[in-house]
Amino acid sequence: MHIPPPVPFTLAWIAQSLIVRKNRDTPVPVLSRAAGVAVGGVSLALMGGTVAQFRLGDTTIDPARPDRSSTLITTGPNRLTRNPIYLGFAGLLVAHALWRGSLTAALPVAGFVAAVTPQIEHEEDALMSRFGRAYARYVGRVPRWVSWR
């Protein structure tokens, strides 16, 4: 069963909002707000850049139909992470937690990652079937999320 990525993202966002609801009168440090804006901006740029690369490659961005991929995109944001759109969604959740000044509000990010991992695995299987060795080489050099090297 495919769950569109915006669904777990929205549920995590709502969970974050409920977590911080009781502390909404607590002042949030300016640095936390600024970090939230920065992380949010980078996340949106990552997602937008990815969509642009997929459009240039004339391939699908539909996670429900990875079998429709016509081109293996390994440039742009995809040279840094195999899942830049999912990473962008996670980044937006981190940005939201920073904006709200709540470390606890970052907890739903883990729930989001857990919720989308089966979809990512499905996409990886489809891409491996479609692109074979080229995809295997890509997997060998580009991390699923981020590299700490």
Short mmCIF file of N, CA and C in Angstrom, two decimals:
data_model
loop_
_atom_site.label_atom_id
_atom_site.label_comp_id
_atom_site.label_asym_id
_atom_site.label_seq_id
_atom_site.Cartn_x
_atom_site.Cartn_y
_atom_site.Cartn_z
N MET A 1 0.84 -1.19 0.00
CA MET A 1 0.00 0.00 0.00
C MET A 1 0.89 1.25 0.00
N HIS A 2 0.64 2.13 -0.93
CA HIS A 2 1.42 3.36 -1.04
C HIS A 2 0.74 4.49 -0.28
N ILE A 3 1.52 5.14 0.56
CA ILE A 3 1.04 6.33 1.26
C ILE A 3 1.82 7.51 0.69
N PRO A 4 1.17 8.48 0.07
CA PRO A 4 1.89 9.62 -0.50
C PRO A 4 2.71 10.33 0.58
N PRO A 5 3.97 10.69 0.27
CA PRO A 5 4.85 11.32 1.26
C PRO A 5 4.24 12.54 1.97
N PRO A 6 3.40 13.35 1.31
CA PRO A 6 2.82 14.47 2.05
C PRO A 6 1.95 14.05 3.24
N VAL A 7 1.44 12.81 3.23
CA VAL A 7 0.58 12.37 4.34
C VAL A 7 1.39 12.21 5.62
N PRO A 8 2.48 11.40 5.65
CA PRO A 8 3.24 11.32 6.90
C PRO A 8 3.89 12.65 7.27
N PHE A 9 4.24 13.46 6.25
CA PHE A 9 4.79 14.79 6.54
C PHE A 9 3.75 15.63 7.29
N THR A 10 2.53 15.66 6.79
CA THR A 10 1.47 16.45 7.42
C THR A 10 1.16 15.94 8.82
N LEU A 11 1.11 14.63 8.98
CA LEU A 11 0.85 14.06 10.31
C LEU A 11 1.96 14.43 11.29
N ALA A 12 3.21 14.39 10.82
CA ALA A 12 4.33 14.77 11.69
C ALA A 12 4.25 16.26 12.04
N TRP A 13 3.88 17.09 11.07
CA TRP A 13 3.74 18.54 11.31
C TRP A 13 2.66 18.79 12.37
N ILE A 14 1.55 18.10 12.23
CA ILE A 14 0.46 18.24 13.21
C ILE A 14 0.93 17.79 14.59
N ALA A 15 1.65 16.66 14.63
CA ALA A 15 2.17 16.18 15.92
C ALA A 15 3.10 17.21 16.54
N GLN A 16 3.96 17.82 15.72
CA GLN A 16 4.85 18.87 16.24
C GLN A 16 4.03 20.03 16.82
N SER A 17 3.01 20.42 16.10
CA SER A 17 2.18 21.54 16.55
C SER A 17 1.49 21.22 17.86
N LEU A 18 1.04 19.99 18.02
CA LEU A 18 0.40 19.58 19.27
C LEU A 18 1.41 19.54 20.42
N ILE A 19 2.64 19.11 20.12
CA ILE A 19 3.68 19.05 21.14
C ILE A 19 3.99 20.43 21.70
N VAL A 20 4.09 21.42 20.82
CA VAL A 20 4.48 22.76 21.28
C VAL A 20 3.29 23.61 21.70
N ARG A 21 2.10 23.11 21.50
CA ARG A 21 0.90 23.90 21.79
C ARG A 21 0.86 24.41 23.23
N LYS A 22 1.23 23.55 24.17
CA LYS A 22 1.15 23.95 25.58
C LYS A 22 2.20 25.01 25.94
N ASN A 23 3.24 25.13 25.13
CA ASN A 23 4.30 26.10 25.42
C ASN A 23 4.28 27.29 24.46
N ARG A 24 3.16 27.55 23.85
CA ARG A 24 3.13 28.58 22.81
C ARG A 24 3.39 29.99 23.31
N ASP A 25 3.27 30.21 24.61
CA ASP A 25 3.55 31.54 25.15
C ASP A 25 5.01 31.71 25.57
N THR A 26 5.79 30.63 25.47
CA THR A 26 7.21 30.70 25.82
C THR A 26 7.96 31.39 24.68
N PRO A 27 8.76 32.40 25.01
CA PRO A 27 9.51 33.09 23.95
C PRO A 27 10.51 32.15 23.27
N VAL A 28 10.64 32.29 21.97
CA VAL A 28 11.57 31.47 21.19
C VAL A 28 12.79 32.33 20.87
N PRO A 29 14.00 31.82 21.15
CA PRO A 29 15.21 32.60 20.84
C PRO A 29 15.30 32.95 19.35
N VAL A 30 15.79 34.14 19.09
CA VAL A 30 15.94 34.61 17.72
C VAL A 30 16.83 33.66 16.92
N LEU A 31 17.87 33.15 17.54
CA LEU A 31 18.78 32.23 16.85
C LEU A 31 18.06 30.96 16.41
N SER A 32 17.16 30.47 17.24
CA SER A 32 16.37 29.29 16.88
C SER A 32 15.46 29.59 15.69
N ARG A 33 14.85 30.75 15.71
CA ARG A 33 13.99 31.15 14.58
C ARG A 33 14.81 31.30 13.30
N ALA A 34 15.98 31.94 13.42
CA ALA A 34 16.84 32.13 12.25
C ALA A 34 17.30 30.79 11.69
N ALA A 35 17.66 29.87 12.57
CA ALA A 35 18.07 28.53 12.13
C ALA A 35 16.91 27.83 11.43
N GLY A 36 15.71 27.99 11.95
CA GLY A 36 14.53 27.40 11.33
C GLY A 36 14.31 27.92 9.92
N VAL A 37 14.47 29.23 9.76
CA VAL A 37 14.32 29.83 8.43
C VAL A 37 15.40 29.30 7.48
N ALA A 38 16.64 29.22 7.97
CA ALA A 38 17.74 28.74 7.13
C ALA A 38 17.53 27.28 6.71
N VAL A 39 17.21 26.43 7.67
CA VAL A 39 16.99 25.01 7.36
C VAL A 39 15.79 24.85 6.43
N GLY A 40 14.74 25.62 6.68
CA GLY A 40 13.57 25.56 5.81
C GLY A 40 13.89 26.00 4.39
N GLY A 41 14.67 27.06 4.26
CA GLY A 41 15.06 27.55 2.94
C GLY A 41 15.89 26.54 2.17
N VAL A 42 16.87 25.95 2.86
CA VAL A 42 17.70 24.93 2.22
C VAL A 42 16.85 23.72 1.81
N SER A 43 15.92 23.34 2.67
CA SER A 43 15.05 22.19 2.38
C SER A 43 14.18 22.45 1.15
N LEU A 44 13.60 23.64 1.07
CA LEU A 44 12.78 23.98 -0.09
C LEU A 44 13.62 24.04 -1.37
N ALA A 45 14.84 24.59 -1.26
CA ALA A 45 15.73 24.65 -2.42
C ALA A 45 16.11 23.24 -2.88
N LEU A 46 16.37 22.36 -1.92
CA LEU A 46 16.70 20.97 -2.23
C LEU A 46 15.56 20.30 -2.99
N MET A 47 14.35 20.49 -2.50
CA MET A 47 13.18 19.89 -3.15
C MET A 47 12.94 20.50 -4.53
N GLY A 48 13.01 21.81 -4.62
CA GLY A 48 12.79 22.48 -5.89
C GLY A 48 13.83 22.12 -6.93
N GLY A 49 15.10 22.05 -6.49
CA GLY A 49 16.17 21.65 -7.40
C GLY A 49 15.99 20.23 -7.91
N THR A 50 15.49 19.38 -7.06
CA THR A 50 15.25 17.99 -7.45
C THR A 50 14.13 17.90 -8.49
N VAL A 51 13.05 18.60 -8.24
CA VAL A 51 11.95 18.59 -9.21
C VAL A 51 12.44 19.12 -10.55
N ALA A 52 13.25 20.17 -10.53
CA ALA A 52 13.79 20.73 -11.78
C ALA A 52 14.65 19.70 -12.51
N GLN A 53 15.50 18.98 -11.79
CA GLN A 53 16.35 17.96 -12.41
C GLN A 53 15.51 16.84 -13.03
N PHE A 54 14.46 16.43 -12.33
CA PHE A 54 13.59 15.38 -12.85
C PHE A 54 12.87 15.86 -14.11
N ARG A 55 12.45 17.11 -14.11
CA ARG A 55 11.78 17.66 -15.29
C ARG A 55 12.76 17.72 -16.47
N LEU A 56 13.99 18.18 -16.20
CA LEU A 56 15.01 18.23 -17.26
C LEU A 56 15.31 16.84 -17.81
N GLY A 57 15.29 15.85 -16.92
CA GLY A 57 15.54 14.47 -17.33
C GLY A 57 14.32 13.79 -17.91
N ASP A 58 13.22 14.51 -17.96
CA ASP A 58 11.96 14.00 -18.51
C ASP A 58 11.58 12.66 -17.89
N THR A 59 11.62 12.63 -16.55
CA THR A 59 11.27 11.42 -15.82
C THR A 59 10.27 11.74 -14.72
N THR A 60 9.66 10.73 -14.16
CA THR A 60 8.61 10.93 -13.17
C THR A 60 9.16 11.26 -11.78
N ILE A 61 8.41 12.07 -11.06
CA ILE A 61 8.71 12.29 -9.64
C ILE A 61 7.66 11.60 -8.78
N ASP A 62 6.78 10.85 -9.40
CA ASP A 62 5.69 10.18 -8.69
C ASP A 62 6.23 8.98 -7.92
N PRO A 63 6.27 9.06 -6.58
CA PRO A 63 6.82 7.95 -5.81
C PRO A 63 5.95 6.69 -5.85
N ALA A 64 4.71 6.84 -6.27
CA ALA A 64 3.83 5.67 -6.38
C ALA A 64 4.15 4.85 -7.62
N ARG A 65 4.85 5.44 -8.57
CA ARG A 65 5.14 4.76 -9.84
C ARG A 65 6.62 4.86 -10.22
N PRO A 66 7.52 4.37 -9.37
CA PRO A 66 8.94 4.44 -9.72
C PRO A 66 9.28 3.62 -10.96
N ASP A 67 8.42 2.67 -11.32
CA ASP A 67 8.63 1.87 -12.52
C ASP A 67 8.51 2.71 -13.79
N ARG A 68 7.95 3.89 -13.67
CA ARG A 68 7.81 4.79 -14.83
C ARG A 68 9.04 5.68 -15.03
N SER A 69 10.06 5.49 -14.21
CA SER A 69 11.28 6.28 -14.36
C SER A 69 11.93 5.97 -15.69
N SER A 70 12.18 7.02 -16.46
CA SER A 70 12.79 6.83 -17.77
C SER A 70 14.28 7.16 -17.76
N THR A 71 14.71 7.89 -16.73
CA THR A 71 16.10 8.32 -16.63
C THR A 71 16.54 8.21 -15.18
N LEU A 72 17.76 7.73 -14.96
CA LEU A 72 18.33 7.71 -13.62
C LEU A 72 18.98 9.07 -13.38
N ILE A 73 18.42 9.84 -12.49
CA ILE A 73 18.94 11.19 -12.21
C ILE A 73 20.00 11.08 -11.12
N THR A 74 21.23 11.46 -11.47
CA THR A 74 22.34 11.40 -10.52
C THR A 74 23.05 12.75 -10.39
N THR A 75 22.43 13.78 -10.92
CA THR A 75 23.02 15.12 -10.88
C THR A 75 22.19 16.02 -9.96
N GLY A 76 22.65 17.25 -9.81
CA GLY A 76 21.93 18.18 -8.94
C GLY A 76 21.91 17.64 -7.52
N PRO A 77 20.82 17.83 -6.80
CA PRO A 77 20.75 17.33 -5.43
C PRO A 77 20.95 15.82 -5.32
N ASN A 78 20.63 15.09 -6.39
CA ASN A 78 20.78 13.63 -6.36
C ASN A 78 22.23 13.17 -6.37
N ARG A 79 23.17 14.06 -6.53
CA ARG A 79 24.57 13.66 -6.43
C ARG A 79 25.01 13.64 -4.96
N LEU A 80 24.18 14.23 -4.08
CA LEU A 80 24.49 14.30 -2.65
C LEU A 80 23.68 13.32 -1.81
N THR A 81 22.47 13.03 -2.24
CA THR A 81 21.56 12.14 -1.52
C THR A 81 20.65 11.45 -2.52
N ARG A 82 20.33 10.20 -2.26
CA ARG A 82 19.44 9.49 -3.18
C ARG A 82 17.98 9.89 -3.00
N ASN A 83 17.68 10.57 -1.92
CA ASN A 83 16.29 10.91 -1.61
C ASN A 83 16.14 12.38 -1.22
N PRO A 84 16.49 13.29 -2.13
CA PRO A 84 16.46 14.70 -1.75
C PRO A 84 15.07 15.24 -1.42
N ILE A 85 14.03 14.70 -2.02
CA ILE A 85 12.69 15.20 -1.69
C ILE A 85 12.29 14.75 -0.29
N TYR A 86 12.54 13.48 0.03
CA TYR A 86 12.25 13.01 1.39
C TYR A 86 13.11 13.76 2.40
N LEU A 87 14.39 13.98 2.05
CA LEU A 87 15.28 14.73 2.94
C LEU A 87 14.76 16.16 3.11
N GLY A 88 14.24 16.74 2.04
CA GLY A 88 13.65 18.07 2.13
C GLY A 88 12.44 18.11 3.05
N PHE A 89 11.58 17.11 2.95
CA PHE A 89 10.44 17.02 3.87
C PHE A 89 10.93 16.93 5.31
N ALA A 90 11.92 16.06 5.56
CA ALA A 90 12.46 15.92 6.92
C ALA A 90 13.08 17.24 7.38
N GLY A 91 13.77 17.92 6.46
CA GLY A 91 14.35 19.22 6.80
C GLY A 91 13.30 20.25 7.16
N LEU A 92 12.18 20.24 6.46
CA LEU A 92 11.10 21.17 6.80
C LEU A 92 10.55 20.89 8.19
N LEU A 93 10.50 19.62 8.57
CA LEU A 93 10.05 19.29 9.92
C LEU A 93 11.07 19.75 10.97
N VAL A 94 12.35 19.59 10.67
CA VAL A 94 13.39 20.11 11.58
C VAL A 94 13.28 21.63 11.67
N ALA A 95 13.06 22.28 10.53
CA ALA A 95 12.90 23.73 10.52
C ALA A 95 11.72 24.16 11.38
N HIS A 96 10.63 23.42 11.30
CA HIS A 96 9.44 23.74 12.09
C HIS A 96 9.76 23.63 13.58
N ALA A 97 10.47 22.57 13.97
CA ALA A 97 10.85 22.40 15.38
C ALA A 97 11.76 23.54 15.83
N LEU A 98 12.71 23.93 14.99
CA LEU A 98 13.59 25.05 15.33
C LEU A 98 12.80 26.34 15.46
N TRP A 99 11.92 26.59 14.51
CA TRP A 99 11.10 27.81 14.54
C TRP A 99 10.29 27.89 15.82
N ARG A 100 9.78 26.74 16.25
CA ARG A 100 8.97 26.70 17.47
C ARG A 100 9.84 26.65 18.72
N GLY A 101 11.16 26.49 18.55
CA GLY A 101 12.08 26.48 19.69
C GLY A 101 11.91 25.26 20.58
N SER A 102 11.61 24.11 19.99
CA SER A 102 11.30 22.93 20.78
C SER A 102 12.10 21.72 20.31
N LEU A 103 12.98 21.24 21.18
CA LEU A 103 13.72 20.02 20.89
C LEU A 103 12.76 18.83 20.82
N THR A 104 11.78 18.81 21.69
CA THR A 104 10.79 17.73 21.71
C THR A 104 10.01 17.68 20.40
N ALA A 105 9.78 18.82 19.79
CA ALA A 105 9.04 18.86 18.52
C ALA A 105 9.82 18.23 17.38
N ALA A 106 11.10 17.94 17.60
CA ALA A 106 11.88 17.26 16.57
C ALA A 106 11.61 15.75 16.56
N LEU A 107 11.00 15.23 17.61
CA LEU A 107 10.73 13.78 17.68
C LEU A 107 9.89 13.25 16.51
N PRO A 108 8.86 13.95 16.06
CA PRO A 108 8.09 13.42 14.92
C PRO A 108 8.90 13.28 13.62
N VAL A 109 10.08 13.90 13.56
CA VAL A 109 10.92 13.70 12.37
C VAL A 109 11.28 12.22 12.25
N ALA A 110 11.59 11.59 13.38
CA ALA A 110 11.91 10.16 13.37
C ALA A 110 10.70 9.34 12.90
N GLY A 111 9.52 9.73 13.31
CA GLY A 111 8.31 9.05 12.85
C GLY A 111 8.12 9.20 11.35
N PHE A 112 8.40 10.39 10.84
CA PHE A 112 8.31 10.61 9.40
C PHE A 112 9.28 9.70 8.65
N VAL A 113 10.54 9.67 9.11
CA VAL A 113 11.55 8.83 8.46
C VAL A 113 11.13 7.36 8.49
N ALA A 114 10.63 6.90 9.64
CA ALA A 114 10.17 5.51 9.74
C ALA A 114 9.00 5.24 8.80
N ALA A 115 8.12 6.21 8.65
CA ALA A 115 6.93 6.03 7.81
C ALA A 115 7.28 5.98 6.32
N VAL A 116 8.28 6.74 5.89
CA VAL A 116 8.61 6.77 4.46
C VAL A 116 9.64 5.73 4.06
N THR A 117 10.32 5.12 5.02
CA THR A 117 11.36 4.14 4.68
C THR A 117 10.83 2.98 3.83
N PRO A 118 9.67 2.39 4.13
CA PRO A 118 9.17 1.32 3.24
C PRO A 118 8.94 1.80 1.80
N GLN A 119 8.48 3.03 1.63
CA GLN A 119 8.29 3.57 0.29
C GLN A 119 9.64 3.75 -0.40
N ILE A 120 10.62 4.23 0.33
CA ILE A 120 11.97 4.39 -0.24
C ILE A 120 12.51 3.04 -0.69
N GLU A 121 12.33 2.02 0.14
CA GLU A 121 12.81 0.68 -0.22
C GLU A 121 12.10 0.17 -1.47
N HIS A 122 10.81 0.44 -1.58
CA HIS A 122 10.05 0.05 -2.78
C HIS A 122 10.62 0.76 -4.02
N GLU A 123 10.89 2.05 -3.88
CA GLU A 123 11.45 2.81 -4.99
C GLU A 123 12.82 2.28 -5.38
N GLU A 124 13.64 1.97 -4.37
CA GLU A 124 14.98 1.45 -4.65
C GLU A 124 14.92 0.12 -5.40
N ASP A 125 14.01 -0.75 -4.99
CA ASP A 125 13.85 -2.03 -5.69
C ASP A 125 13.45 -1.81 -7.15
N ALA A 126 12.51 -0.89 -7.37
CA ALA A 126 12.06 -0.61 -8.74
C ALA A 126 13.18 -0.01 -9.58
N LEU A 127 13.96 0.89 -8.99
CA LEU A 127 15.06 1.51 -9.73
C LEU A 127 16.17 0.50 -10.02
N MET A 128 16.41 -0.41 -9.09
CA MET A 128 17.41 -1.46 -9.32
C MET A 128 16.96 -2.36 -10.47
N SER A 129 15.70 -2.71 -10.50
CA SER A 129 15.17 -3.53 -11.60
C SER A 129 15.26 -2.80 -12.93
N ARG A 130 14.99 -1.52 -12.90
CA ARG A 130 14.95 -0.72 -14.13
C ARG A 130 16.34 -0.38 -14.67
N PHE A 131 17.27 0.00 -13.76
CA PHE A 131 18.56 0.53 -14.20
C PHE A 131 19.77 -0.36 -13.87
N GLY A 132 19.54 -1.45 -13.15
CA GLY A 132 20.58 -2.45 -12.91
C GLY A 132 21.89 -1.91 -12.35
N ARG A 133 22.98 -2.22 -13.06
CA ARG A 133 24.33 -1.86 -12.58
C ARG A 133 24.52 -0.37 -12.39
N ALA A 134 23.93 0.42 -13.26
CA ALA A 134 24.08 1.88 -13.12
C ALA A 134 23.51 2.33 -11.78
N TYR A 135 22.37 1.76 -11.40
CA TYR A 135 21.78 2.13 -10.11
C TYR A 135 22.61 1.57 -8.96
N ALA A 136 23.13 0.36 -9.11
CA ALA A 136 23.97 -0.24 -8.07
C ALA A 136 25.21 0.62 -7.83
N ARG A 137 25.83 1.13 -8.89
CA ARG A 137 27.00 2.02 -8.73
C ARG A 137 26.59 3.31 -8.02
N TYR A 138 25.44 3.83 -8.40
CA TYR A 138 24.92 5.05 -7.77
C TYR A 138 24.71 4.83 -6.28
N VAL A 139 24.09 3.71 -5.92
CA VAL A 139 23.85 3.37 -4.51
C VAL A 139 25.18 3.26 -3.76
N GLY A 140 26.20 2.75 -4.44
CA GLY A 140 27.51 2.58 -3.82
C GLY A 140 28.22 3.88 -3.51
N ARG A 141 27.89 4.94 -4.22
CA ARG A 141 28.61 6.20 -4.00
C ARG A 141 27.77 7.32 -3.37
N VAL A 142 26.44 7.18 -3.39
CA VAL A 142 25.58 8.24 -2.86
C VAL A 142 24.72 7.67 -1.73
N PRO A 143 24.72 8.33 -0.56
CA PRO A 143 23.95 7.81 0.57
C PRO A 143 22.44 7.97 0.38
N ARG A 144 21.70 7.13 1.10
CA ARG A 144 20.24 7.21 1.05
C ARG A 144 19.78 8.57 1.58
N TRP A 145 20.35 9.02 2.67
CA TRP A 145 19.95 10.29 3.28
C TRP A 145 21.08 11.31 3.16
N VAL A 146 22.02 11.26 4.06
CA VAL A 146 23.17 12.18 4.02
C VAL A 146 24.43 11.41 4.36
N SER A 147 25.55 11.93 3.93
CA SER A 147 26.83 11.32 4.23
C SER A 147 27.51 12.11 5.34
N TRP A 148 28.08 11.40 6.26
CA TRP A 148 28.80 12.05 7.36
C TRP A 148 30.30 11.97 7.13
N ARG A 149 30.72 11.56 5.91
CA ARG A 149 32.16 11.45 5.63
C ARG A 149 32.73 12.77 5.25
#
